[in-house]
């Protein structure tokens, strides 16, 4: 691989960001930083942003007494502020209200209309405003959308439709062959079984009575349905102007991170749009699970929600980044409680890493060791070629454990008095080992990584993660 392009979903701005948004975005940031280390900064592109159109936004803005643009500007500011607090280094933040995005979307819709992929028809279906999506009967539980617990509205209106049915066999092939790789494996199975068991209906891509959206260039009485608008951000975020003959150098995306609630649309409508345009599909669509608390979905009524601001206050930026990503296997649902997060913080950060750093620094006061600036490359070939967040974290923490054990086994504070040659040898290993760990920690905990490196140079003590009582 010589370039790496990673995206998060663009987040819907009907409310302020929460822990789920933070989870996906931190993961993307870690992978982007990892690849910047491996491939060089100029060969990595990390895109995030916000999805700002649609009926739901129009309604919440109205009820807040604001016009939609004013409303979305305010929410976007909250997202950006949170990304700063979490040390997220994105290369671009795309907003679907950006003029250049809107223009490119219109250009694409015109192309799809001209080549017959979009046609005028009538759409009848059950519309969940929470999802901004038409639902199948089989998606509903007791007649309600299970994600929003509301009865979808039966809508029958004139609409423009995107052809999906005719692409179904080809889409199945691309997923089966991993040309369009859905991972983890269970999501590939889920989508394939969905695609093989029912006919994909052509999908509505426009709404007639929603003004807060992008007008269709060939019929301005319609605006684009939010998904068709939103998906194209993955391309317009690279400054793409909608010309399918001139693709950006970072395309196709190497990894698109999404939560499981938006898997199906990402695995059907999105590739279909690209296939109609004759554009390459993203290489990997990586789906992760939800963060639960005490085994349940977080909710205000249950009082089990973990607030991202609270985490930042208690654990700091790097502590929060580490704890969210190490709370469980990335990809699966993870279960977190404040109590367990505090335990893990104390065990891994205050004790494990904190002890290693303070002991190594204290002992190295007695000696002068030069650390080369060459890349020590702690990670194994396997992780470099196929990075998995969980595997990389385990790897670093095993190194921390081993180095702590090395200190216990060799008791350098005794060697300093009895055997200076062996002492120097042990310290050399210790200091270089810690330097390597600080490098390997960089994608996860950028600030801590810098602090450790600096402390090794200056030999000044450094406060990293004070114990929480
Ligand atoms: Zn819903």
Coordinates of C-alpha atoms and ligand atoms in Angstrom, one line a residue:
X1 CA 0.0 0.0 0.0
X2 CA 1.4 3.4 -0.9
X3 CA -1.5 5.7 0.2
X4 CA -4.2 5.5 2.8
X5 CA -7.6 7.2 2.7
X6 CA -9.9 6.7 5.6
X7 CA -13.3 8.2 6.3
X8 CA -15.8 8.4 9.2
X9 CA -19.5 8.7 8.4
X10 CA -20.6 12.3 8.3
X11 CA -22.5 12.9 11.4
X12 CA -26.1 14.0 11.4
X13 CA -26.3 17.4 13.1
X14 CA -29.7 17.2 14.7
X15 CA -28.0 17.2 18.1
X16 CA -24.6 17.7 19.8
X17 CA -22.0 15.0 19.4
X18 CA -22.0 12.1 21.9
X19 CA -19.7 9.2 22.9
X20 CA -20.6 7.1 19.8
X21 CA -19.4 9.8 17.4
X22 CA -16.2 10.1 19.5
X23 CA -15.7 6.3 19.3
X24 CA -15.7 6.1 15.5
X25 CA -13.7 9.3 15.1
X26 CA -11.0 8.3 17.5
X27 CA -10.6 5.0 15.8
X28 CA -10.3 6.7 12.4
X29 CA -7.7 9.1 13.9
X30 CA -5.7 6.3 15.3
X31 CA -5.5 4.5 11.9
X32 CA -4.7 7.8 10.1
X33 CA -1.9 8.5 12.6
X34 CA -0.6 4.9 12.3
X35 CA -0.4 5.2 8.5
X36 CA 1.2 8.6 8.7
X37 CA 4.0 7.0 10.7
X38 CA 4.3 4.2 8.1
X39 CA 3.7 5.9 4.8
X40 CA 4.5 9.6 5.5
X41 CA 2.1 12.4 6.1
X42 CA 1.5 13.3 2.5
X43 CA 0.2 9.9 1.6
X44 CA -2.6 9.8 4.1
X45 CA -6.0 11.5 4.0
X46 CA -8.5 11.4 6.8
X47 CA -11.9 12.8 6.2
X48 CA -14.7 13.5 8.6
X49 CA -17.6 15.9 8.6
X50 CA -21.3 16.5 9.0
X51 CA -24.5 15.6 7.2
X52 CA -26.8 18.7 7.4
X53 CA -29.8 18.3 5.1
X54 CA -33.2 16.7 5.6
X55 CA -36.6 16.9 7.1
X56 CA -35.4 16.1 10.6
X57 CA -33.0 19.0 10.7
X58 CA -35.6 21.3 9.2
X59 CA -37.9 20.4 12.1
X60 CA -35.5 20.6 15.0
X61 CA -34.2 23.9 13.7
X62 CA -37.8 25.2 13.5
X63 CA -38.6 24.1 17.0
X64 CA -35.4 25.8 18.3
X65 CA -36.6 29.0 16.5
X66 CA -33.7 29.0 14.1
X67 CA -33.2 28.7 10.4
X68 CA -31.6 25.4 9.4
X69 CA -28.3 27.0 8.4
X70 CA -28.0 28.9 11.7
X71 CA -28.9 25.7 13.6
X72 CA -26.4 23.5 11.8
X73 CA -23.6 26.1 12.1
X74 CA -24.0 25.9 15.8
X75 CA -24.0 22.1 16.0
X76 CA -21.0 21.9 13.7
X77 CA -19.0 24.2 16.0
X78 CA -19.7 21.7 18.8
X79 CA -18.3 18.8 16.7
X80 CA -15.2 20.7 15.8
X81 CA -14.6 21.7 19.4
X82 CA -14.9 18.1 20.5
X83 CA -12.5 16.9 17.9
X84 CA -10.0 19.5 19.1
X85 CA -10.4 18.3 22.7
X86 CA -9.9 14.7 21.5
X87 CA -6.8 15.6 19.5
X88 CA -8.4 14.5 16.2
X89 CA -6.2 15.5 13.3
X90 CA -8.4 15.2 10.2
X91 CA -7.2 16.4 6.8
X92 CA -10.6 17.8 5.9
X93 CA -14.0 18.5 7.5
X94 CA -16.7 18.3 4.9
X95 CA -20.1 19.8 5.4
X96 CA -22.9 18.9 3.0
X97 CA -24.0 22.5 3.1
X98 CA -20.6 23.5 1.5
X99 CA -21.3 25.2 -1.9
X100 CA -18.7 23.0 -3.7
X101 CA -20.3 19.8 -2.3
X102 CA -23.8 20.9 -3.4
X103 CA -22.5 21.7 -6.9
X104 CA -20.8 18.3 -7.2
X105 CA -23.9 16.4 -6.0
X106 CA -26.0 18.2 -8.6
X107 CA -23.5 17.3 -11.3
X108 CA -23.5 13.6 -10.3
X109 CA -27.3 13.5 -10.2
X110 CA -27.5 15.0 -13.7
X111 CA -25.0 12.3 -14.9
X112 CA -27.1 9.5 -13.3
X113 CA -30.3 11.0 -14.8
X114 CA -28.7 11.3 -18.2
X115 CA -27.4 7.8 -18.2
X116 CA -30.8 6.4 -17.1
X117 CA -29.8 5.3 -13.6
X118 CA -32.3 7.7 -12.2
X119 CA -35.9 7.8 -13.4
X120 CA -39.2 9.5 -12.4
X121 CA -41.7 7.3 -10.7
X122 CA -43.8 7.1 -7.6
X123 CA -42.7 5.8 -4.3
X124 CA -44.8 4.3 -1.7
X125 CA -43.3 3.2 1.6
X126 CA -43.0 3.4 5.3
X127 CA -40.8 6.4 6.1
X128 CA -39.0 6.7 9.5
X129 CA -38.0 10.3 10.0
X130 CA -35.6 9.2 12.7
X131 CA -33.6 7.1 10.2
X132 CA -34.5 9.4 7.2
X133 CA -35.1 6.2 5.5
X134 CA -37.8 4.0 4.0
X135 CA -38.2 0.8 6.0
X136 CA -39.3 -2.7 4.9
X137 CA -42.1 -4.3 6.9
X138 CA -39.5 -6.9 8.0
X139 CA -37.4 -4.2 9.6
X140 CA -40.1 -3.2 12.0
X141 CA -40.8 -4.5 15.5
X142 CA -44.4 -4.3 16.5
X143 CA -44.9 -1.9 13.6
X144 CA -42.3 0.5 14.9
X145 CA -38.7 1.3 13.8
X146 CA -36.6 -0.5 16.4
X147 CA -34.0 2.2 16.4
X148 CA -36.4 5.0 17.1
X149 CA -39.4 3.4 18.6
X150 CA -41.8 5.3 16.4
X151 CA -44.4 4.2 13.9
X152 CA -43.1 5.1 10.4
X153 CA -45.3 7.3 8.2
X154 CA -46.8 5.8 5.1
X155 CA -45.7 8.0 2.3
X156 CA -46.9 7.9 -1.3
X157 CA -45.5 10.6 -3.5
X158 CA -44.0 11.4 -6.8
X159 CA -40.3 10.6 -6.6
X160 CA -37.1 10.0 -8.5
X161 CA -35.7 6.6 -8.1
X162 CA -32.2 5.1 -8.4
X163 CA -32.0 1.7 -10.1
X164 CA -30.9 -0.9 -7.7
X165 CA -32.6 -4.1 -8.7
X166 CA -30.6 -4.5 -12.0
X167 CA -27.3 -4.1 -10.1
X168 CA -28.1 -6.7 -7.4
X169 CA -26.2 -9.7 -9.1
X170 CA -23.1 -7.7 -9.7
X171 CA -23.1 -6.2 -6.2
X172 CA -23.4 -9.7 -4.7
X173 CA -20.3 -10.7 -6.8
X174 CA -18.3 -7.7 -5.7
X175 CA -19.1 -8.4 -2.0
X176 CA -18.5 -12.2 -2.3
X177 CA -15.1 -11.7 -3.9
X178 CA -14.0 -9.0 -1.4
X179 CA -13.5 -6.5 -4.2
X180 CA -15.8 -4.5 -2.0
X181 CA -14.8 -6.0 1.4
X182 CA -17.3 -5.9 4.2
X183 CA -15.6 -6.6 7.5
X184 CA -15.8 -8.0 10.2
X185 CA -16.9 -11.2 8.4
X186 CA -20.3 -11.4 10.2
X187 CA -21.4 -8.2 8.5
X188 CA -20.5 -9.6 5.1
X189 CA -22.6 -12.7 5.9
X190 CA -25.5 -10.5 7.1
X191 CA -25.5 -8.4 3.9
X192 CA -25.1 -11.3 1.6
X193 CA -28.0 -13.2 3.2
X194 CA -30.1 -10.0 2.9
X195 CA -29.2 -9.6 -0.8
X196 CA -29.8 -13.2 -1.6
X197 CA -33.1 -13.5 0.1
X198 CA -34.9 -10.4 -1.3
X199 CA -35.0 -8.3 -4.3
X200 CA -33.5 -4.9 -3.8
X201 CA -36.1 -2.3 -4.7
X202 CA -35.1 0.7 -6.7
X203 CA -34.7 3.4 -4.1
X204 CA -36.2 6.9 -3.8
X205 CA -33.5 9.6 -4.1
X206 CA -35.7 12.6 -3.9
X207 CA -38.4 14.2 -1.7
X208 CA -41.0 16.6 -3.0
X209 CA -41.9 18.6 0.0
X210 CA -38.6 19.0 1.9
X211 CA -37.1 22.4 1.2
X212 CA -33.9 21.9 3.3
X213 CA -31.9 19.9 0.7
X214 CA -30.2 20.1 -2.6
X215 CA -32.6 20.7 -5.5
X216 CA -32.4 18.2 -8.3
X217 CA -30.9 19.9 -11.3
X218 CA -33.4 18.3 -13.8
X219 CA -36.4 19.0 -11.5
X220 CA -36.0 21.7 -8.9
X221 CA -39.4 20.9 -7.3
X222 CA -37.6 18.0 -5.7
X223 CA -34.7 18.0 -3.3
X224 CA -32.2 15.2 -2.9
X225 CA -32.9 12.5 -0.4
X226 CA -30.4 12.8 2.4
X227 CA -28.5 9.6 1.7
X228 CA -27.7 10.3 -1.9
X229 CA -26.4 13.7 -0.9
X230 CA -24.5 12.4 2.1
X231 CA -22.6 9.5 0.5
X232 CA -21.0 11.7 -2.1
X233 CA -19.2 13.5 0.7
X234 CA -16.6 10.7 0.6
X235 CA -15.6 12.1 -2.8
X236 CA -16.4 15.8 -2.5
X237 CA -14.3 15.8 0.7
X238 CA -11.3 15.1 -1.6
X239 CA -12.3 18.2 -3.7
X240 CA -13.9 16.1 -6.3
X241 CA -16.1 18.2 -8.6
X242 CA -18.4 15.4 -9.8
X243 CA -16.6 14.5 -13.0
X244 CA -16.4 10.7 -12.9
X245 CA -13.6 10.7 -15.6
X246 CA -11.3 12.6 -13.2
X247 CA -11.1 10.9 -9.9
X248 CA -9.0 12.2 -7.0
X249 CA -5.7 10.5 -6.4
X250 CA -6.8 9.2 -2.9
X251 CA -9.8 7.4 -4.3
X252 CA -10.8 4.6 -3.7
X253 CA -11.1 4.8 0.0
X254 CA -9.0 2.2 1.8
X255 CA -11.2 2.1 4.8
X256 CA -14.6 3.5 5.5
X257 CA -15.6 3.2 9.1
X258 CA -19.3 3.0 9.9
X259 CA -21.5 2.0 12.8
X260 CA -23.7 -1.0 12.3
X261 CA -26.9 1.0 12.1
X262 CA -25.9 2.5 8.8
X263 CA -24.4 -0.7 7.3
X264 CA -27.2 -1.7 4.9
X265 CA -27.5 1.7 3.1
X266 CA -23.7 1.8 2.9
X267 CA -23.5 -1.7 1.5
X268 CA -26.3 -1.1 -1.1
X269 CA -27.2 2.4 -2.2
X270 CA -23.6 3.8 -1.9
X271 CA -21.9 1.1 -4.1
X272 CA -24.9 1.3 -6.5
X273 CA -24.3 5.0 -7.1
X274 CA -20.6 4.3 -7.8
X275 CA -21.4 1.4 -10.1
X276 CA -23.8 3.5 -12.1
X277 CA -21.0 6.1 -12.4
X278 CA -18.4 3.5 -13.4
X279 CA -16.3 4.5 -10.4
X280 CA -14.3 2.1 -8.3
X281 CA -15.9 1.0 -5.0
X282 CA -14.2 1.6 -1.6
X283 CA -11.8 -1.2 -0.7
X284 CA -13.0 -1.9 2.9
X285 CA -16.2 -1.0 4.6
X286 CA -15.5 -1.6 8.3
X287 CA -18.5 -1.8 10.6
X288 CA -18.1 -1.4 14.3
X289 CA -20.6 -2.2 17.1
X290 CA -22.2 0.1 19.7
X291 CA -21.0 1.2 23.1
X292 CA -23.3 -0.2 25.7
X293 CA -23.3 0.6 29.3
X294 CA -24.0 -2.2 31.8
X295 CA -25.1 -4.4 28.9
X296 CA -27.8 -1.9 27.8
X297 CA -28.1 0.8 25.2
X298 CA -27.2 4.1 26.8
X299 CA -30.2 6.3 27.5
X300 CA -31.2 9.2 29.5
X301 CA -34.2 7.4 31.0
X302 CA -31.9 4.5 32.2
X303 CA -29.4 7.0 33.5
X304 CA -26.6 4.8 32.2
X305 CA -25.2 7.2 29.6
X306 CA -21.5 7.9 29.7
X307 CA -20.9 11.5 28.7
X308 CA -17.9 12.2 26.5
X309 CA -17.3 15.5 28.3
X310 CA -17.3 13.8 31.6
X311 CA -14.7 11.3 30.4
X312 CA -12.5 14.1 29.1
X313 CA -12.7 15.8 32.5
X314 CA -11.8 12.7 34.5
X315 CA -9.3 10.9 32.2
X316 CA -7.9 13.6 30.0
X317 CA -7.6 13.5 26.2
X318 CA -5.2 10.5 25.9
X319 CA -6.9 8.6 28.7
X320 CA -10.2 9.0 27.0
X321 CA -8.8 7.9 23.6
X322 CA -7.2 4.9 25.2
X323 CA -10.1 3.8 27.3
X324 CA -12.7 4.0 24.5
X325 CA -10.6 1.9 22.1
X326 CA -9.5 -0.7 24.7
X327 CA -13.0 -1.1 26.2
X328 CA -13.6 -4.2 24.0
X329 CA -12.9 -5.7 20.6
X330 CA -13.2 -3.1 17.9
X331 CA -16.0 -4.3 15.6
X332 CA -18.1 -5.9 18.4
X333 CA -20.5 -4.2 20.7
X334 CA -18.5 -3.0 23.7
X335 CA -19.8 -2.7 27.2
X336 CA -18.5 0.1 29.4
X337 CA -19.3 1.4 32.8
X338 CA -17.7 4.3 34.6
X339 CA -16.5 2.0 37.3
X340 CA -14.8 -0.3 34.9
X341 CA -13.2 2.6 33.0
X342 CA -11.7 4.0 36.2
X343 CA -10.3 0.5 37.1
X344 CA -8.8 0.1 33.7
X345 CA -7.3 3.6 33.8
X346 CA -5.7 2.9 37.1
X347 CA -4.4 -0.5 36.1
X348 CA -3.1 0.3 32.6
X349 CA -2.3 4.0 32.7
X350 CA -1.5 5.1 36.2
X351 CA 0.2 1.8 37.2
X352 CA 1.3 0.0 34.0
X353 CA 2.6 2.8 31.8
X354 CA 3.0 5.4 34.6
X355 CA 5.2 3.1 36.7
X356 CA 7.4 2.1 33.8
X357 CA 8.0 5.7 32.8
X358 CA 8.7 7.0 36.3
X359 CA 11.0 4.2 37.3
X360 CA 12.9 4.3 34.0
X361 CA 13.4 8.1 34.3
X362 CA 14.4 7.9 37.9
X363 CA 17.0 5.2 37.2
X364 CA 18.3 6.9 34.1
X365 CA 19.3 10.0 36.0
X366 CA 22.4 8.1 37.0
X367 CA 23.6 7.5 33.5
X368 CA 23.9 9.1 30.0
X369 CA 22.3 7.2 27.1
X370 CA 21.9 8.5 23.6
X371 CA 18.8 7.7 21.9
X372 CA 19.0 7.6 18.1
X373 CA 16.3 9.3 16.1
X374 CA 16.1 6.5 13.7
X375 CA 12.7 4.7 13.5
X376 CA 12.9 1.9 15.9
X377 CA 9.7 0.3 14.6
X378 CA 8.3 -1.6 17.5
X379 CA 5.4 -3.0 15.6
X380 CA 5.6 -6.4 14.0
X381 CA 5.3 -6.9 10.3
X382 CA 1.9 -8.5 10.8
X383 CA 0.5 -5.4 12.5
X384 CA 2.1 -3.0 10.0
X385 CA 0.5 -4.9 7.1
X386 CA -2.8 -5.6 8.7
X387 CA -3.4 -3.1 11.5
X388 CA -6.1 -3.9 13.9
X389 CA -6.7 -1.5 16.7
X390 CA -7.1 -4.2 19.3
X391 CA -4.1 -6.2 18.2
X392 CA -1.9 -3.0 18.3
X393 CA -3.1 -2.0 21.7
X394 CA -2.4 -5.5 23.1
X395 CA 1.0 -5.5 21.5
X396 CA 2.0 -2.2 23.2
X397 CA 0.7 -3.3 26.5
X398 CA 2.5 -6.6 26.4
X399 CA 5.6 -4.6 25.8
X400 CA 4.9 -2.4 28.8
X401 CA 4.3 -5.5 31.0
X402 CA 7.4 -7.2 29.8
X403 CA 9.6 -4.1 30.4
X404 CA 8.1 -3.7 33.9
X405 CA 8.9 -7.3 34.5
X406 CA 12.4 -6.8 33.2
X407 CA 12.9 -4.1 35.8
X408 CA 11.7 -6.4 38.6
X409 CA 13.9 -9.3 37.4
X410 CA 17.1 -7.2 37.0
X411 CA 16.7 -4.8 39.9
X412 CA 18.8 -2.1 38.3
X413 CA 18.8 0.0 41.5
X414 CA 20.9 -2.8 43.1
X415 CA 23.1 -3.2 40.0
X416 CA 23.9 0.5 40.2
X417 CA 25.8 -0.2 43.4
X418 CA 27.2 -3.6 42.5
X419 CA 27.8 -4.0 38.8
X420 CA 28.0 -0.7 36.8
X421 CA 28.7 -2.5 33.5
X422 CA 25.6 -4.7 33.8
X423 CA 23.7 -1.6 35.1
X424 CA 24.5 0.3 31.9
X425 CA 23.5 -2.6 29.8
X426 CA 20.1 -3.0 31.6
X427 CA 19.4 0.7 31.4
X428 CA 20.3 0.8 27.8
X429 CA 17.7 -1.8 27.1
X430 CA 15.2 -0.1 29.3
X431 CA 15.5 3.4 27.8
X432 CA 15.4 2.1 24.2
X433 CA 12.5 -0.1 25.1
X434 CA 10.6 2.8 26.5
X435 CA 11.4 5.0 23.5
X436 CA 10.0 2.3 21.2
X437 CA 6.9 2.1 23.3
X438 CA 6.4 5.9 23.1
X439 CA 6.6 5.6 19.3
X440 CA 4.1 2.8 19.2
X441 CA 1.8 4.7 21.5
X442 CA 1.8 7.7 19.2
X443 CA -1.4 6.8 17.2
X444 CA -3.3 6.2 20.3
X445 CA -1.9 8.7 22.7
X446 CA -0.1 11.4 20.8
X447 CA 0.4 13.8 23.6
X448 CA 1.7 11.1 26.0
X449 CA 4.0 9.8 23.4
X450 CA 5.6 13.3 23.0
X451 CA 5.9 13.7 26.7
X452 CA 7.7 10.4 27.2
X453 CA 10.1 11.1 24.4
X454 CA 10.9 14.6 25.8
X455 CA 11.3 13.3 29.3
X456 CA 13.8 10.6 28.0
X457 CA 15.8 13.4 26.4
X458 CA 15.7 15.9 29.3
X459 CA 15.5 13.4 32.1
X460 CA 13.0 15.6 33.8
X461 CA 10.2 13.8 35.6
X462 CA 6.8 13.9 33.9
X463 CA 3.3 13.6 35.4
X464 CA 1.3 11.4 33.1
X465 CA -1.8 9.8 34.6
X466 CA -2.4 10.5 38.3
X467 CA -4.2 7.7 40.1
X468 CA -8.0 8.1 40.4
X469 CA -9.4 7.2 43.9
Ligands
LIG1 ZN1 -35.8 4.9 12.6

